[in-house]
CSV table of C-alpha atoms in Angstrom, one decimal:
chain,number,residue,atom,x,y,z
A,1,MET,CA,0.0,0.0,0.0
A,2,ALA,CA,1.5,3.3,-1.1
A,3,SER,CA,-0.5,5.4,1.4
A,4,GLU,CA,1.1,3.6,4.4
A,5,VAL,CA,3.9,5.4,6.1
A,6,SER,CA,7.0,3.3,6.6
A,7,ALA,CA,8.8,2.8,9.9
A,8,ASP,CA,11.7,4.8,8.6
A,9,ASP,CA,9.4,7.6,7.7
A,10,ARG,CA,7.9,7.6,11.1
A,11,ARG,CA,11.4,7.6,12.7
A,12,ARG,CA,12.5,10.6,10.5
A,13,LYS,CA,9.3,12.5,11.4
A,14,ARG,CA,9.8,11.8,15.2
A,15,ARG,CA,13.4,12.9,14.9
A,16,LEU,CA,12.4,16.1,13.1
A,17,ALA,CA,9.7,16.8,15.8
A,18,VAL,CA,12.4,16.4,18.4
A,19,ASP,CA,14.7,18.8,16.4
A,20,VAL,CA,11.9,21.4,16.3
A,21,ARG,CA,11.2,21.1,20.0
A,22,ASP,CA,15.0,21.4,20.8
A,23,ALA,CA,15.3,24.4,18.5
A,24,MET,CA,12.2,26.1,20.2
A,25,ARG,CA,13.9,25.6,23.6
A,26,GLU,CA,17.2,27.0,22.3
A,27,LEU,CA,15.4,30.0,20.9
A,28,SER,CA,13.5,30.5,24.1
A,29,ILE,CA,16.8,30.6,26.0
A,30,GLN,CA,18.4,32.9,23.6
A,31,LEU,CA,15.5,35.4,23.7
A,32,ASP,CA,15.5,35.2,27.5
A,33,LEU,CA,19.3,36.1,27.4
A,34,LEU,CA,18.6,39.0,24.9
A,35,ASN,CA,15.8,40.3,27.0
A,36,HIS,CA,18.0,40.1,30.1
A,37,GLN,CA,20.7,42.2,28.4
A,38,VAL,CA,18.0,44.7,27.3
A,39,SER,CA,16.6,45.0,30.9
A,40,GLN,CA,20.1,45.4,32.3
A,41,ARG,CA,20.8,48.2,29.9
A,42,LEU,CA,17.6,49.9,30.9
A,43,ASP,CA,18.4,49.3,34.6
A,44,MET,CA,15.2,47.3,35.2
A,45,ARG,CA,14.4,43.8,36.2
A,46,ASP,CA,13.5,41.2,33.7
A,47,VAL,CA,9.9,40.9,35.0
A,48,ASP,CA,9.5,44.6,34.6
A,49,LEU,CA,10.5,44.5,31.0
A,50,ASP,CA,8.1,41.6,30.4
A,51,CYS,CA,5.3,43.6,32.0
A,52,LEU,CA,6.2,46.7,30.0
A,53,ASP,CA,5.9,44.7,26.8
A,54,LEU,CA,2.5,43.3,27.9
A,55,ILE,CA,1.4,46.9,28.6
A,56,GLY,CA,2.6,48.0,25.2
A,57,ARG,CA,0.9,45.2,23.3
A,58,HIS,CA,-2.4,45.0,25.3
A,59,GLY,CA,-2.7,48.4,27.1
A,60,PRO,CA,-3.9,50.4,28.5
A,61,LEU,CA,-4.6,47.9,31.2
A,62,GLY,CA,-5.7,47.7,34.8
A,63,ALA,CA,-3.3,46.3,37.3
A,64,SER,CA,-5.4,43.2,37.9
A,65,ALA,CA,-5.7,42.5,34.2
A,66,LEU,CA,-2.0,42.9,33.8
A,67,ALA,CA,-1.3,40.6,36.8
A,68,ARG,CA,-3.4,37.9,35.2
A,69,LEU,CA,-1.7,38.2,31.8
A,70,ALA,CA,1.8,38.1,33.4
A,71,GLY,CA,0.8,35.3,35.8
A,72,LEU,CA,1.9,37.4,38.8
A,73,HIS,CA,0.4,38.0,42.2
A,74,PRO,CA,-1.3,41.4,42.5
A,75,ALA,CA,1.0,42.5,45.3
A,76,THR,CA,4.0,41.7,43.0
A,77,MET,CA,2.4,43.7,40.2
A,78,THR,CA,2.1,46.7,42.4
A,79,GLY,CA,5.9,46.7,42.9
A,80,VAL,CA,6.5,46.2,39.2
A,81,LEU,CA,4.2,49.1,38.3
A,82,ASP,CA,5.8,51.3,41.0
A,83,ARG,CA,9.2,50.7,39.5
A,84,LEU,CA,8.1,51.3,35.9
A,85,GLU,CA,6.3,54.5,36.9
A,86,LYS,CA,9.3,55.8,38.8
A,87,GLY,CA,11.5,55.0,35.8
A,88,GLY,CA,9.2,57.0,33.5
A,89,TRP,CA,8.2,53.8,31.5
A,90,ILE,CA,4.5,53.9,32.2
A,91,VAL,CA,1.8,56.4,33.1
A,92,ARG,CA,-1.1,55.7,35.5
A,93,GLU,CA,-4.4,57.4,34.4
A,94,ARG,CA,-8.1,57.1,34.9
A,95,SER,CA,-9.9,54.7,32.6
A,96,ALA,CA,-12.0,56.2,29.9
A,97,GLU,CA,-14.7,53.6,30.5
A,98,ASP,CA,-14.8,53.7,34.3
A,99,ARG,CA,-13.5,56.9,35.8
A,100,ARG,CA,-13.0,55.2,39.1
A,101,ALA,CA,-10.6,52.7,37.7
A,102,ILE,CA,-6.9,53.3,37.1
A,103,VAL,CA,-5.2,51.9,34.0
A,104,VAL,CA,-1.5,51.9,33.0
A,105,ARG,CA,-0.2,52.7,29.5
A,106,ALA,CA,3.4,52.7,28.2
A,107,ALA,CA,5.0,56.1,28.0
A,108,LYS,CA,5.4,56.5,24.2
A,109,GLU,CA,8.4,58.9,24.6
A,110,ARG,CA,10.5,56.0,26.0
A,111,GLY,CA,9.8,53.5,23.3
A,112,ALA,CA,12.7,54.5,21.1
A,113,GLU,CA,15.1,53.5,23.8
A,114,ILE,CA,13.8,49.9,23.8
A,115,TYR,CA,13.5,49.8,20.1
A,116,GLN,CA,17.2,50.8,19.6
A,117,LEU,CA,18.3,47.9,21.9
A,118,TYR,CA,16.4,45.4,19.8
A,119,SER,CA,17.4,46.9,16.5
A,120,GLY,CA,20.2,44.3,15.9
A,121,MET,CA,17.8,41.4,16.4
A,122,ASN,CA,15.1,43.1,14.4
A,123,ALA,CA,17.5,43.6,11.5
A,124,SER,CA,18.6,40.0,11.7
A,125,MET,CA,15.1,38.8,11.7
A,126,GLU,CA,14.2,40.9,8.6
A,127,GLY,CA,17.1,39.4,6.7
A,128,LEU,CA,16.2,35.9,7.9
A,129,LEU,CA,12.5,36.3,6.9
A,130,ASP,CA,13.4,37.7,3.5
A,131,GLY,CA,14.7,34.3,2.6
A,132,TYR,CA,11.3,32.7,3.0
A,133,SER,CA,8.3,32.6,0.5
A,134,GLU,CA,4.9,34.0,1.5
A,135,ARG,CA,3.7,30.4,1.8
A,136,ASP,CA,6.6,29.5,4.1
A,137,LEU,CA,6.0,32.6,6.3
A,138,THR,CA,2.3,31.6,6.5
A,139,VAL,CA,3.3,28.1,7.8
A,140,ILE,CA,5.8,29.6,10.2
A,141,ALA,CA,3.3,32.2,11.6
A,142,ASP,CA,0.7,29.4,12.0
A,143,PHE,CA,3.2,27.2,13.8
A,144,LEU,CA,4.3,30.0,16.2
A,145,THR,CA,0.8,31.0,16.9
A,146,ARG,CA,-0.2,27.4,17.7
A,147,ALA,CA,3.0,26.9,19.8
A,148,ARG,CA,2.1,30.0,21.8
A,149,GLU,CA,-1.4,28.8,22.4
A,150,ALA,CA,0.0,25.4,23.6
A,151,GLY,CA,2.3,27.4,26.0
A,152,VAL,CA,-0.7,29.4,27.3
A,153,ALA,CA,-2.6,26.2,27.9
A,154,ALA,CA,0.4,24.5,29.7
A,155,THR,CA,1.0,27.6,31.8
A,156,GLY,CA,-2.6,27.7,32.8
A,157,GLU,CA,-2.6,24.0,33.8
A,158,LEU,CA,0.4,24.6,36.0
A,159,ALA,CA,-1.1,27.7,37.5
A,160,ARG,CA,-4.2,25.7,38.6
A,161,ASP,CA,-2.2,22.9,40.2
């Protein structure tokens, strides 16, 4: 039967799957190291940079919503926001929807400092991505989106335990 997959084909596919998982772990480590260097240059903690990125991507946000997104205890989030505000990275303001609520937003005037520190990686990524077809990029984007969703699910399971 031509449609059956041989044992050699299954082994090759398993090996490739292991290679992909290993490459994802190595990428995760390298991105953590890059982010650590950026946070050090900005004189902030790694968790502060992570939260600032979440605020920039999803904000303005209330402290509770940000704590949920970051998987941090609300008391920890208060310390993070205090440090970010003191450093001029965020602004606390009244919510447009509920004037009693306070939300935080990234201070736009500071964004160039962060962008500059990531410029080398961004340039490398542009060069790398230029080598792929539109179809390849669609597959890569789909894979990364689905891998992220798997990570969110796994994180949620561990947080419930």
